[in-house]
XYZ file of C-alpha atoms in Angstrom:
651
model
C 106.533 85.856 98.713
C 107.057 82.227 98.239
C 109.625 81.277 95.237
C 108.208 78.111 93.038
C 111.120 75.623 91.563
C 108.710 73.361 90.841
C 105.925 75.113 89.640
C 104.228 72.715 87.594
C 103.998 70.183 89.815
C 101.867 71.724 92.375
C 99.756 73.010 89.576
C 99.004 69.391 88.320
C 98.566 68.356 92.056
C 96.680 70.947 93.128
C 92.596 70.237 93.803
C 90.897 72.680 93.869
C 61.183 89.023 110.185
C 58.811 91.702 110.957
C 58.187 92.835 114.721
C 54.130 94.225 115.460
C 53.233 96.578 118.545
C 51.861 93.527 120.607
C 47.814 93.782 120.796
C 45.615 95.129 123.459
C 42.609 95.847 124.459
C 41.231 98.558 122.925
C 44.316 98.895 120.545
C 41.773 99.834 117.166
C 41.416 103.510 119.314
C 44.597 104.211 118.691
C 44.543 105.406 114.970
C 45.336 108.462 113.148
C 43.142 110.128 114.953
C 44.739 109.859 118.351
C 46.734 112.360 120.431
C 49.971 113.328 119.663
C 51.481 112.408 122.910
C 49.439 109.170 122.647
C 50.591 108.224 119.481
C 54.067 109.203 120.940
C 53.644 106.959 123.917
C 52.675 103.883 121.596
C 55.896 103.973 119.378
C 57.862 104.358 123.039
C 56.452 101.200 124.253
C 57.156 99.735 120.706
C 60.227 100.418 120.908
C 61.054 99.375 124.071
C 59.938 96.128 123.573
C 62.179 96.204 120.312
C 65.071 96.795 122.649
C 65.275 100.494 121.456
C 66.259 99.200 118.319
C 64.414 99.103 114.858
C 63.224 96.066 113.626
C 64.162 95.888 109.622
C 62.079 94.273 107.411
C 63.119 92.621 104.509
C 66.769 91.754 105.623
C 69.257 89.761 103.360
C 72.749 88.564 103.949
C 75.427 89.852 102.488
C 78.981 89.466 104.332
C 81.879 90.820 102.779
C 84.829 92.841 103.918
C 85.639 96.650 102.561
C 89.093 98.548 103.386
C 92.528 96.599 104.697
C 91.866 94.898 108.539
C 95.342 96.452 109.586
C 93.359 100.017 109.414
C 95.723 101.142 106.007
C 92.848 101.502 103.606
C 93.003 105.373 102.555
C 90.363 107.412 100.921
C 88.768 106.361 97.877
C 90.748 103.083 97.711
C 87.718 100.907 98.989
C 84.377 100.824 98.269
C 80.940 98.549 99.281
C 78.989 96.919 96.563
C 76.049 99.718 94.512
C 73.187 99.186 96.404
C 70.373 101.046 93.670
C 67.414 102.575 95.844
C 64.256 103.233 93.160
C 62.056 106.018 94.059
C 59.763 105.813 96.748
C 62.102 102.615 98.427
C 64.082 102.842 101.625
C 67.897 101.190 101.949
C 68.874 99.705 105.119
C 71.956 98.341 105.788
C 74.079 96.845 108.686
C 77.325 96.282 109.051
C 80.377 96.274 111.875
C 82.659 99.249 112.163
C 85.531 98.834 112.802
C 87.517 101.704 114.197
C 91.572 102.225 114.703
C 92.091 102.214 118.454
C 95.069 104.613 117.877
C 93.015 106.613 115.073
C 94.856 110.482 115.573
C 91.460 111.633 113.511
C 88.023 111.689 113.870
C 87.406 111.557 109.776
C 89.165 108.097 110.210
C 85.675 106.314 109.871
C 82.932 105.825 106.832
C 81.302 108.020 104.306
C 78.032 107.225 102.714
C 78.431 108.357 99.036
C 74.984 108.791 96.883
C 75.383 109.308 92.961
C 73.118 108.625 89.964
C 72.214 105.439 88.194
C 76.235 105.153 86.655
C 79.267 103.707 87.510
C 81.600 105.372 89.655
C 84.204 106.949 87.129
C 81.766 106.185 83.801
C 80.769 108.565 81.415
C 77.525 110.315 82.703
C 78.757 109.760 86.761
C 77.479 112.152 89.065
C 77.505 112.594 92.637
C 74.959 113.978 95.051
C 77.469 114.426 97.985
C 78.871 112.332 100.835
C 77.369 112.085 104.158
C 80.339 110.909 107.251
C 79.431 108.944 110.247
C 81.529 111.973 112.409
C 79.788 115.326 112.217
C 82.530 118.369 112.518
C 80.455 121.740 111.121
C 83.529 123.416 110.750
C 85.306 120.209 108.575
C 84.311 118.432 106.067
C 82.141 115.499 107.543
C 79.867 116.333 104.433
C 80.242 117.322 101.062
C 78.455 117.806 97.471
C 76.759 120.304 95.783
C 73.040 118.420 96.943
C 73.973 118.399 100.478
C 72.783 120.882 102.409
C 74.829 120.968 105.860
C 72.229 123.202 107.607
C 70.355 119.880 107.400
C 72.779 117.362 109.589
C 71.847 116.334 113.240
C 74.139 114.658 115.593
C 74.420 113.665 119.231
C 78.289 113.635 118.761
C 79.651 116.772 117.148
C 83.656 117.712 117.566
C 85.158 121.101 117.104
C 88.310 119.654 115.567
C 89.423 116.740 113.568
C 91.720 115.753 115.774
C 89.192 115.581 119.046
C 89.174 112.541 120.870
C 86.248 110.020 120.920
C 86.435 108.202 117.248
C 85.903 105.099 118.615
C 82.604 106.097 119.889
C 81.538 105.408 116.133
C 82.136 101.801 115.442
C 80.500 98.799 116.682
C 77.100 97.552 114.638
C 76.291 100.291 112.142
C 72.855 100.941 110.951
C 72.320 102.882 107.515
C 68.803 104.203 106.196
C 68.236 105.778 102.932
C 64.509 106.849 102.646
C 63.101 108.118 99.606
C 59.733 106.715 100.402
C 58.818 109.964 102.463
C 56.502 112.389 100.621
C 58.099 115.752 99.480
C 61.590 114.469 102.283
C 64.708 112.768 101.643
C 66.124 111.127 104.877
C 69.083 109.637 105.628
C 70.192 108.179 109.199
C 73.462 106.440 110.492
C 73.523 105.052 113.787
C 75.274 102.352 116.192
C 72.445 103.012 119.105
C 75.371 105.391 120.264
C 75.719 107.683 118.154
C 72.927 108.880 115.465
C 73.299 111.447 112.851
C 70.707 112.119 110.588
C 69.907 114.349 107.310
C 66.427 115.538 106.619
C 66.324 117.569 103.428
C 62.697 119.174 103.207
C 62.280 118.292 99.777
C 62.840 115.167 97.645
C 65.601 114.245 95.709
C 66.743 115.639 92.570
C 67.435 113.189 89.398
C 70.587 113.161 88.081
C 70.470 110.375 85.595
C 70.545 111.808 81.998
C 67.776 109.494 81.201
C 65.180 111.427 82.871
C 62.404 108.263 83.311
C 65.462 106.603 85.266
C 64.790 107.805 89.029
C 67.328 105.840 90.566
C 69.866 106.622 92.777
C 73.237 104.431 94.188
C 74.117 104.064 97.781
C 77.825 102.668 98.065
C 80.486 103.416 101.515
C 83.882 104.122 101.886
C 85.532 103.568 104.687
C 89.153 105.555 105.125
C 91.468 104.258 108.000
C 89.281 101.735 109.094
C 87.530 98.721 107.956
C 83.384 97.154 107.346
C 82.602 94.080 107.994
C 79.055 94.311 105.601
C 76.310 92.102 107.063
C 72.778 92.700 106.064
C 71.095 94.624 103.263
C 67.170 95.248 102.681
C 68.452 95.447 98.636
C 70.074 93.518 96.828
C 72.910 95.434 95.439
C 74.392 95.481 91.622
C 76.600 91.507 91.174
C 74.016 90.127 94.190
C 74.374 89.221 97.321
C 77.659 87.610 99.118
C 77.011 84.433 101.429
C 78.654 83.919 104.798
C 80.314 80.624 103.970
C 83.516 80.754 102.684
C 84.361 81.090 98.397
C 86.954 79.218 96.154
C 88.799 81.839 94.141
C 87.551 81.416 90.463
C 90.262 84.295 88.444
C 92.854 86.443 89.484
C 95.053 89.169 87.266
C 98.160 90.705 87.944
C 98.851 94.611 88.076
C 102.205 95.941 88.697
C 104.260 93.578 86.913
C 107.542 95.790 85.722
C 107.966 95.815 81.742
C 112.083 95.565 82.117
C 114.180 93.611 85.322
C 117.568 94.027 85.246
C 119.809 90.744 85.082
C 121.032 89.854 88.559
C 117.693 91.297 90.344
C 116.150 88.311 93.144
C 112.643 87.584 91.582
C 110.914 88.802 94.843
C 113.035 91.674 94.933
C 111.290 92.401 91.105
C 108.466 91.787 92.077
C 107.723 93.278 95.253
C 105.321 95.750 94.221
C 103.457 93.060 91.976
C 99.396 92.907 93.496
C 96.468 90.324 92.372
C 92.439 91.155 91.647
C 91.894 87.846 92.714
C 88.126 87.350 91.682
C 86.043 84.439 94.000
C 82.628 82.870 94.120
C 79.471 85.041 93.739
C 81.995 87.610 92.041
C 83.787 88.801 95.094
C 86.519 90.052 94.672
C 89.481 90.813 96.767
C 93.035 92.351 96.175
C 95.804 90.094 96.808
C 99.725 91.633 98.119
C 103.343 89.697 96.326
C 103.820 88.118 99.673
C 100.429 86.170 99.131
C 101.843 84.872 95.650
C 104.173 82.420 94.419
C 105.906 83.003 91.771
C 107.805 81.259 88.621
C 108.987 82.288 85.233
C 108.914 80.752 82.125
C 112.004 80.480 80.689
C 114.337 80.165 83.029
C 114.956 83.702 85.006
C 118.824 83.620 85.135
C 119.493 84.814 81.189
C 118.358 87.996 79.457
C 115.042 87.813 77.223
C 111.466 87.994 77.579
C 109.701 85.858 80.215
C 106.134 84.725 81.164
C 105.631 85.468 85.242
C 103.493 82.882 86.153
C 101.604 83.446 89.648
C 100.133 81.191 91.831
C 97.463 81.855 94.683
C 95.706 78.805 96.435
C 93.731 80.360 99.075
C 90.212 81.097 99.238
C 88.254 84.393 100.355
C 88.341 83.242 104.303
C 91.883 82.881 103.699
C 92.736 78.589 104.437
C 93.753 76.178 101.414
C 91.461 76.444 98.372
C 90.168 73.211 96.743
C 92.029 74.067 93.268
C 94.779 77.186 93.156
C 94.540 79.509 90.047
C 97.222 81.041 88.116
C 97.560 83.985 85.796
C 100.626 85.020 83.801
C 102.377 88.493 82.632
C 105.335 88.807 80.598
C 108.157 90.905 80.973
C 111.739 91.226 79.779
C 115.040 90.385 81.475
C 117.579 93.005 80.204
C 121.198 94.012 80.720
C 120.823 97.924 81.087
C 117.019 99.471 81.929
C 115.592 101.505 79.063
C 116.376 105.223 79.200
C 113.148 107.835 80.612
C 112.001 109.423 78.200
C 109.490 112.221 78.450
C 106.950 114.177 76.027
C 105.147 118.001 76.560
C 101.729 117.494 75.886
C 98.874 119.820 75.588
C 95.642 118.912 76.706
C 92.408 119.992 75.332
C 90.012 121.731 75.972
C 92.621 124.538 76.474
C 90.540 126.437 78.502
C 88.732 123.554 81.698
C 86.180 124.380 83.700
C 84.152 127.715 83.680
C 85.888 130.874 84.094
C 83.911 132.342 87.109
C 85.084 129.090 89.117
C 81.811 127.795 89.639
C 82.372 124.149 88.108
C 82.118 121.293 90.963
C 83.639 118.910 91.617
C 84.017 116.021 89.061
C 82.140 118.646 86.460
C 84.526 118.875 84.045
C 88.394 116.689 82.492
C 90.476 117.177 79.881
C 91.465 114.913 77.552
C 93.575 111.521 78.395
C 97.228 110.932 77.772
C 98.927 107.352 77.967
C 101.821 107.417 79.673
C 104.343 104.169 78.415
C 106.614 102.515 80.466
C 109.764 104.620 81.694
C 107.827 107.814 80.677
C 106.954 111.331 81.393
C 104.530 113.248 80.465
C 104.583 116.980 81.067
C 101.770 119.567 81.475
C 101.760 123.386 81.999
C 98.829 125.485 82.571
C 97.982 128.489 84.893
C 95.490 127.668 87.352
C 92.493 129.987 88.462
C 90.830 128.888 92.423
C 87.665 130.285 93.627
C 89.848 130.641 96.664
C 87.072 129.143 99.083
C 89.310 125.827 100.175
C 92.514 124.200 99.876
C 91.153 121.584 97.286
C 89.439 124.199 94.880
C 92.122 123.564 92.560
C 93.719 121.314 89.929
C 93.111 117.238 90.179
C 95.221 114.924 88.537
C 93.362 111.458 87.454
C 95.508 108.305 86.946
C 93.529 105.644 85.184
C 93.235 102.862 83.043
C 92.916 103.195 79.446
C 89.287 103.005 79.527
C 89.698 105.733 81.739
C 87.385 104.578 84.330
C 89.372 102.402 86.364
C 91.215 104.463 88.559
C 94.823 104.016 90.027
C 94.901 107.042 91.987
C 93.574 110.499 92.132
C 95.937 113.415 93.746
C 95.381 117.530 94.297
C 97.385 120.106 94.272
C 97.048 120.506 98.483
C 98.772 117.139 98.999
C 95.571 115.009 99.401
C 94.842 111.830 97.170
C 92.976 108.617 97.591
C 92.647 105.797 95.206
C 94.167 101.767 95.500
C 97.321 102.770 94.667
C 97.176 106.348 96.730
C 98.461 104.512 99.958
C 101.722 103.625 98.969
C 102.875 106.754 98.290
C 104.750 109.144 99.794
C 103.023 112.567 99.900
C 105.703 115.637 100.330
C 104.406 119.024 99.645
C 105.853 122.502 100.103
C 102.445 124.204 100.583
C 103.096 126.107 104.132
C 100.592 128.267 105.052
C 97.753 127.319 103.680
C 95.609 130.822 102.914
C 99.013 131.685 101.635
C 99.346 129.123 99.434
C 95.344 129.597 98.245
C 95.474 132.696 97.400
C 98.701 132.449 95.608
C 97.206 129.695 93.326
C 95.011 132.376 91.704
C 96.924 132.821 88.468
C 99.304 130.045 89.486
C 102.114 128.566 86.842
C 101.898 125.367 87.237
C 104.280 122.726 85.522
C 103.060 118.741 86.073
C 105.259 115.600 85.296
C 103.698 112.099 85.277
C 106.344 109.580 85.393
C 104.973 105.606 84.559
C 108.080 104.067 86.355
C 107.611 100.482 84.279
C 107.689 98.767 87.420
C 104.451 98.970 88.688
C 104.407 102.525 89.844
C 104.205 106.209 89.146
C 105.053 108.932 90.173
C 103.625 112.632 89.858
C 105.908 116.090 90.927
C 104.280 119.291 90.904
C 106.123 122.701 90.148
C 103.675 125.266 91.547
C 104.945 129.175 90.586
C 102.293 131.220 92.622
C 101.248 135.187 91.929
C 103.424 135.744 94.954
C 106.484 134.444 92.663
C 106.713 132.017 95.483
C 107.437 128.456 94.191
C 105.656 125.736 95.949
C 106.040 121.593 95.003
C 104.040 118.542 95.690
C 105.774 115.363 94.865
C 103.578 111.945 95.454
C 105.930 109.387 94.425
C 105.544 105.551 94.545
C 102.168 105.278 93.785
C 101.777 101.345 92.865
C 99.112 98.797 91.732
C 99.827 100.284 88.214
C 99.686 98.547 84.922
C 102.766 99.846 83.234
C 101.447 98.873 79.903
C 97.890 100.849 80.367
C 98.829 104.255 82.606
C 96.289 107.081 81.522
C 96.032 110.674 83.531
C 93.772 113.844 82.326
C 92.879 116.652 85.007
C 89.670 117.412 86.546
C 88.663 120.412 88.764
C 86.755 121.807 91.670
C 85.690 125.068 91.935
C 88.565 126.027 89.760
C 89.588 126.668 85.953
C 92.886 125.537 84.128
C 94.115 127.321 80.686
C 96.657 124.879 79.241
C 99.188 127.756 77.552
C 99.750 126.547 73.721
C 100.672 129.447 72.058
C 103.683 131.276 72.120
C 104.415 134.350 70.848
C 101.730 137.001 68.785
C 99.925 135.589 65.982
C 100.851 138.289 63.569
C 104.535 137.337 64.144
C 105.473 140.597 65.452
C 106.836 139.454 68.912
C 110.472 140.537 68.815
C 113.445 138.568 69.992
C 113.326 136.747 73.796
C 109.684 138.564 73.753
C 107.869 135.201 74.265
C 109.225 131.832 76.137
C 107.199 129.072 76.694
C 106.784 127.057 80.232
C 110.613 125.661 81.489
C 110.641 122.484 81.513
C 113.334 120.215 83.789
C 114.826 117.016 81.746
C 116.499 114.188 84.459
C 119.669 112.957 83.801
C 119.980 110.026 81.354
C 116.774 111.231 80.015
C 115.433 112.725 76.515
C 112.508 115.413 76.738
C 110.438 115.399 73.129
C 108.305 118.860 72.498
C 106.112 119.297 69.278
C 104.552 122.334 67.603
C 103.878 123.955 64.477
C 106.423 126.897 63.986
C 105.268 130.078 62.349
C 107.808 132.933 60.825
C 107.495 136.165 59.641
C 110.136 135.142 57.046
C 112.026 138.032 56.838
C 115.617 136.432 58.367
C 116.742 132.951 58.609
C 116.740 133.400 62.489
C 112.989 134.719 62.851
C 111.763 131.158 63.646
C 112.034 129.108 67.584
C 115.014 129.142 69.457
C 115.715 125.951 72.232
C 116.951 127.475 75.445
C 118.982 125.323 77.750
C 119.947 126.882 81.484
C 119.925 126.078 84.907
C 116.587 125.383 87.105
C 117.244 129.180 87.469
C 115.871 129.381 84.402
C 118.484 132.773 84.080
C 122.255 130.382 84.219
C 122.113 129.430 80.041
C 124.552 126.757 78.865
C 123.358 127.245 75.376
C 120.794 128.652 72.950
C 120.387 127.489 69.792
C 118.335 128.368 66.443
C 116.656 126.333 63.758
C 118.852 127.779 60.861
C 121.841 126.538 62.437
C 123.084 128.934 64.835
C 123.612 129.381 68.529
C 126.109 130.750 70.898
C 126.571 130.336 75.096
C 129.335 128.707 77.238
C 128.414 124.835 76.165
C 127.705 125.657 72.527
C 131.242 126.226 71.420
C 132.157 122.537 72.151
C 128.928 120.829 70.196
C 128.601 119.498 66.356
C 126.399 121.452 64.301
C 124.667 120.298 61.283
C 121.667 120.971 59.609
C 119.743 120.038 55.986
C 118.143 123.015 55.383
C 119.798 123.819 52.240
C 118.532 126.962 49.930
C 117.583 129.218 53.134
C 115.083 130.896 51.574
C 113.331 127.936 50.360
C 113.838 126.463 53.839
C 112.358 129.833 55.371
C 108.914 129.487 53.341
C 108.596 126.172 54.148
C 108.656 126.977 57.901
C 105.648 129.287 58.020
C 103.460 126.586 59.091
C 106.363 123.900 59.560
C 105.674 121.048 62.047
C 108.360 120.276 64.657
C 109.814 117.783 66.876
C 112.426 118.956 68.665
C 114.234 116.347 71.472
C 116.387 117.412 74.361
C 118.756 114.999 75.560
C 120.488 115.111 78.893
C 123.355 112.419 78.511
C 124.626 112.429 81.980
C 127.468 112.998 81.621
C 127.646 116.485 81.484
C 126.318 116.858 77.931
C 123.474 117.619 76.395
C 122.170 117.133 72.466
C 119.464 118.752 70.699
C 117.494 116.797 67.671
C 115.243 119.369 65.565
C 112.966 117.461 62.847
C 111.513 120.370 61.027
C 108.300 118.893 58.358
C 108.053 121.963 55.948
C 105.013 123.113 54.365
C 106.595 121.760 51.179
C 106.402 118.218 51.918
C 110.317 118.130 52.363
C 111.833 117.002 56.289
C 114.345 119.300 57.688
C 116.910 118.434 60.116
C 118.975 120.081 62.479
C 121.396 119.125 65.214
C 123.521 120.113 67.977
C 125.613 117.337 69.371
C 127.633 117.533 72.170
C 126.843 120.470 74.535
C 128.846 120.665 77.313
C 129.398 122.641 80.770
C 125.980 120.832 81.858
C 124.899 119.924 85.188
C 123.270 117.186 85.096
C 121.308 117.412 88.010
C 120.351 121.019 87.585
C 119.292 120.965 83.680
C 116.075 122.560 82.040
C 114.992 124.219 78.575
C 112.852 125.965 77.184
C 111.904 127.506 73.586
C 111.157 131.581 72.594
C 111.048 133.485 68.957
C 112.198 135.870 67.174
C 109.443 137.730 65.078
C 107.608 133.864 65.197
C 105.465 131.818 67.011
C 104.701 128.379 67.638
C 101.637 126.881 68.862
C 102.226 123.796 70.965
C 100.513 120.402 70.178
């Protein structure tokens, strides 16, 4: 990254065919009517004078580059232009493949990916399947609930994914999507090495909700390696890209951190800062820090809020661009970082995905959640699995706020793909892997999704299995976030979640510790925030929630305290306790039906305070707090609530 003193200046200085069977004598006998083996014979010499290759008719150009040249493009962070094939049309495209030398895995290549007339990620997107160049029966070299594998044909099959010979799959890549065969839907991939087709005996079915719109959309992504697009028979969705180089036109920043603590180098801030640098004939391409230079607006050395301004002067081929562009963020200088927060949320519907298992892929999501700048959210649920494989289970989706532009996606078998999947570190306590399946089936599972204001998230998954094992998966660092527009919601596959709101029987008969919600782990210097409506028999002052605070044990308790004012355990003696509720019995109507906030503080410093803000069904606010608690680990802190002859339904 280059540092700017004199940013303005260089801103103001700155300029921006179709191939016939030759004839022959006699060449009218050879018709329709002719011999099998004659016909066969023709199209051999055809082809032979073709140089065993297909001549394409109807070829455009269209260069552009998809996935990272240094090979570190992972799954679904990538993708080719929409090429939309109308029925009855055939797609052909070429393109160079290029392959990792040192590639450990023969997935490490392309996938063709065929959905309906919508935008990846929009309302209404659905997929056919995926079809990869490398054909492994017993993998997953194809995928999707309208892919049949029994269909697949290759010359190169491997047992394993980790048999050698990947390489054999890049050089010049033909693709063919035909949907111009009668009553057949054919697809073929080939680089005259290698050929793998798919011939499903019937045609295609329509997916778009709109049934007179037959179209379907033919994009690639390439994982661990990199296309180098060159000809298309269709011109796809944003039109074609020329081979002669582009002056960058736009560019915006993701990533830039919302607070930077006075003293931090500006490149050290900013080293997870990326571009969507836009260029001619809307290419677009995404930029690293290193590739940026970088001022701020006031002056950087004082606290306050600034204007990052960012400067990029090259164009797509990657020499000096006739005029640079700039785009600008702001972001605040500050003498101590904001403290985490974090918030339990409930998603709805409660109950995601059908209960036999039997939703795909992609079939069904909750409901989205922004996560702000130094924030967690926190999830529990119990997760069902059909059992089949490793990813029929729980997704978590990390978007933008219009919930189609995707950060990252990650499952709950440590597997993720997305731009800002690669970054991360993926750690996962899985094991055994049929183990680990079939103790998902009834699974507890408790998620946090930390927006870590600086570009990145992170997402740690507490996994209690029907073997009472406990299993994690921690992906942490994922980057090109916007900390200022962080979404997630949850998806499945072959799977069904039931997010757990209510605690404790209806008819408020559940007796004392007879109900506890999820446990939930607060960080130090961090304040957890839980809300619910509280429901009492109203017998006793007492028979209302209770806040639990213990060890990750869940079983070592510090404290417990009640809403009327009460608690007891070895940290609770030392606290302040003081509440508003006033005439108790007034107070104990008001709660049947009573929203609540209640916030969990863990100070640090081996304290811990509870804040209750109890709305009564009388219109009148309610306080109640316990200041103070002490004997706390820090690093080894957790609550959670139960009743007493009440329940609460969380929100």
């Amino acid at each position: 990254m280059k540092y700017l003193n004199k940013l303005a200046s260089i801103f103001c200085g700155a300029v921006i065919g179709v191939s016939a069977l030759t004839s022959c004598e006699g060449g009218d006998l050879f018709n329709i009517d002719a011999p099998d083996w004659l016909a066969s014979r023709i199209d051999s010499i055809a082809n032979s004078k073709k140089g065993g290759e297909e001549v394409l008719e109807g070829m455009m150009e269209d260069v552009y580059t998809i996935g990272a040249t240094d090979f570190s493009t992972g799954w679904w962070q990538e993708f080719s232009k929409y090429y939309v094939i109308p029925e009855n049309a055939k797609w052909n495209a070429v393109f160079n493949l290029n392959i990792n030398p040192s590639a450990p895995n023969t997935y490490k290549n392309f996938a063709l990916i065929l959905s309906n007339d919508v935008d990846r990620g929009g309302d209404g997107y659905a997929e056919y399947g995926a079809i990869r160049f490398d054909n492994q029966p017993s993998g997953n070299s194809e995928w999707g609930n309208y892919i049949d594998r029994g269909f697949v044909e290759s010359n190169l099959t491997f047992a394993t994914d980790t048999d050698k010979g990947v390489e054999k799959l890049g050089g010049k890549v033909t693709v063919t999507v035909d949907r111009s065969r009668v009553d057949t839907f054919f697809v073929k991939i080939t680089n005259g090495t290698v050929t793998k087709t798919y011939t499903q005996p019937s045609a295609i079915a329509n997916l778009n909700s709109d049934g007179s719109n037959t179209n379907i959309r033919a994009f690639l992504v390439p994982e661990g390696s990199f296309i180098e697009f060159l000809q298309t028979n269709i011109e796809p969705i944003g039109g074609c890209t020329s081979a002669e180089d582009k002056q960058p036109v736009s560019m915006e920043l993701v990533g830039v951190p919302t607070e930077v603590l006075i003293g931090t180098k500006l490149e050290d801030a900013m080293a997870n800062v990326t571009a969507t640098v836009t260029f001619e004939e809307g290419v677009t391409k995404t930029v690293t820090a290193e590739e940026l230079q970088f001022q701020t607006i006031p002056d950087y050395e004082t606290t306050g809020q600034k204007t990052l301004v960012a400067l990029y002067n090259k164009t797509f081929k990657g020499v000096n661009c006739d005029k640079p562009i700039i785009a600008t963020k702001t972001f605040s200088v500050v003498r101590q970082l904001s403290a985490f927060t974090a918030t339990v949320v409930v998603p709805t519907p409660t109950v995601l995905g059908a209960e036999d298992n039997t939703t795909a892929f992609w079939g069904a999501h909750s409901s989205s959640f922004k996560v702000s700048p130094k924030e967690t959210k926190i999830v529990h649920f119990t997760n069902y699995t059909s059992g089949v494989e490793s990813w029929n289970n729980f997704c978590v989706v990390l978007t933008k706020g219009d919930e189609k532009t995707e950060y990252a996606v990650v499952r709950a078998d440590n597997y993720g793909w997305g731009n800002g999947y690669a970054a991360c570190t993926a750690e996962g306590t899985q094991g055994d892997m049929k183990t680990w399946l079939a103790a998902m089936n009834g699974a507890s599972v408790t998620a946090y999704i930390t927006n870590n204001g600086d570009g990145t998230a992170d997402i740690k998954l507490n996994m209690v299995g029907n073997n009472n094992e406990v299993y994690t998966q921690y992906y942490s660092g994922i980057n090109t976030i916007d900390p200022d527009d962080m979404y997630f919601r949850f998806t499945v596959d072959n799977c069904h979640l039931v997010f757990d709101s209510v605690v404790g029987a209806e008819d408020n008969t559940t007796a004392f510790w007879g109900a506890h919600s999820s446990s939930f782990r607060v960080d130090s210097h961090q304040v957890c925030t839980i809300n619910f409506t509280n429901y009492t028999s109203g017998v006793e002052s007492w028979n209302n929630f209770c806040v639990v605070l213990t060890k990750g044990d869940e079983k070592t308790e510090y404290a417990v305290v009640r809403a009327d004012n009460y608690g007891w355990g070895t940290g609770y003696a030392a606290c302040t306790a003081n509440g508003t509720q006033g005439d108790m019995k007034t107070w104990l109507a008001a709660m049947n039906g009573a929203k609540c906030s209640v916030q969990i503080a863990n100070n640090g410093d081996g304290t811990a305070d509870v804040k209750c803000v109890m709305h009564g069904t009388n219109g009148v606010e309610y306080v109640q707090n316990y200041i103070g608690i002490n004997g706390i680990d820090s690093e080894d802190f957790c609550f959670r609530l139960t009743v007493d002859k009440s329940h609460f339904v969380l929100e």
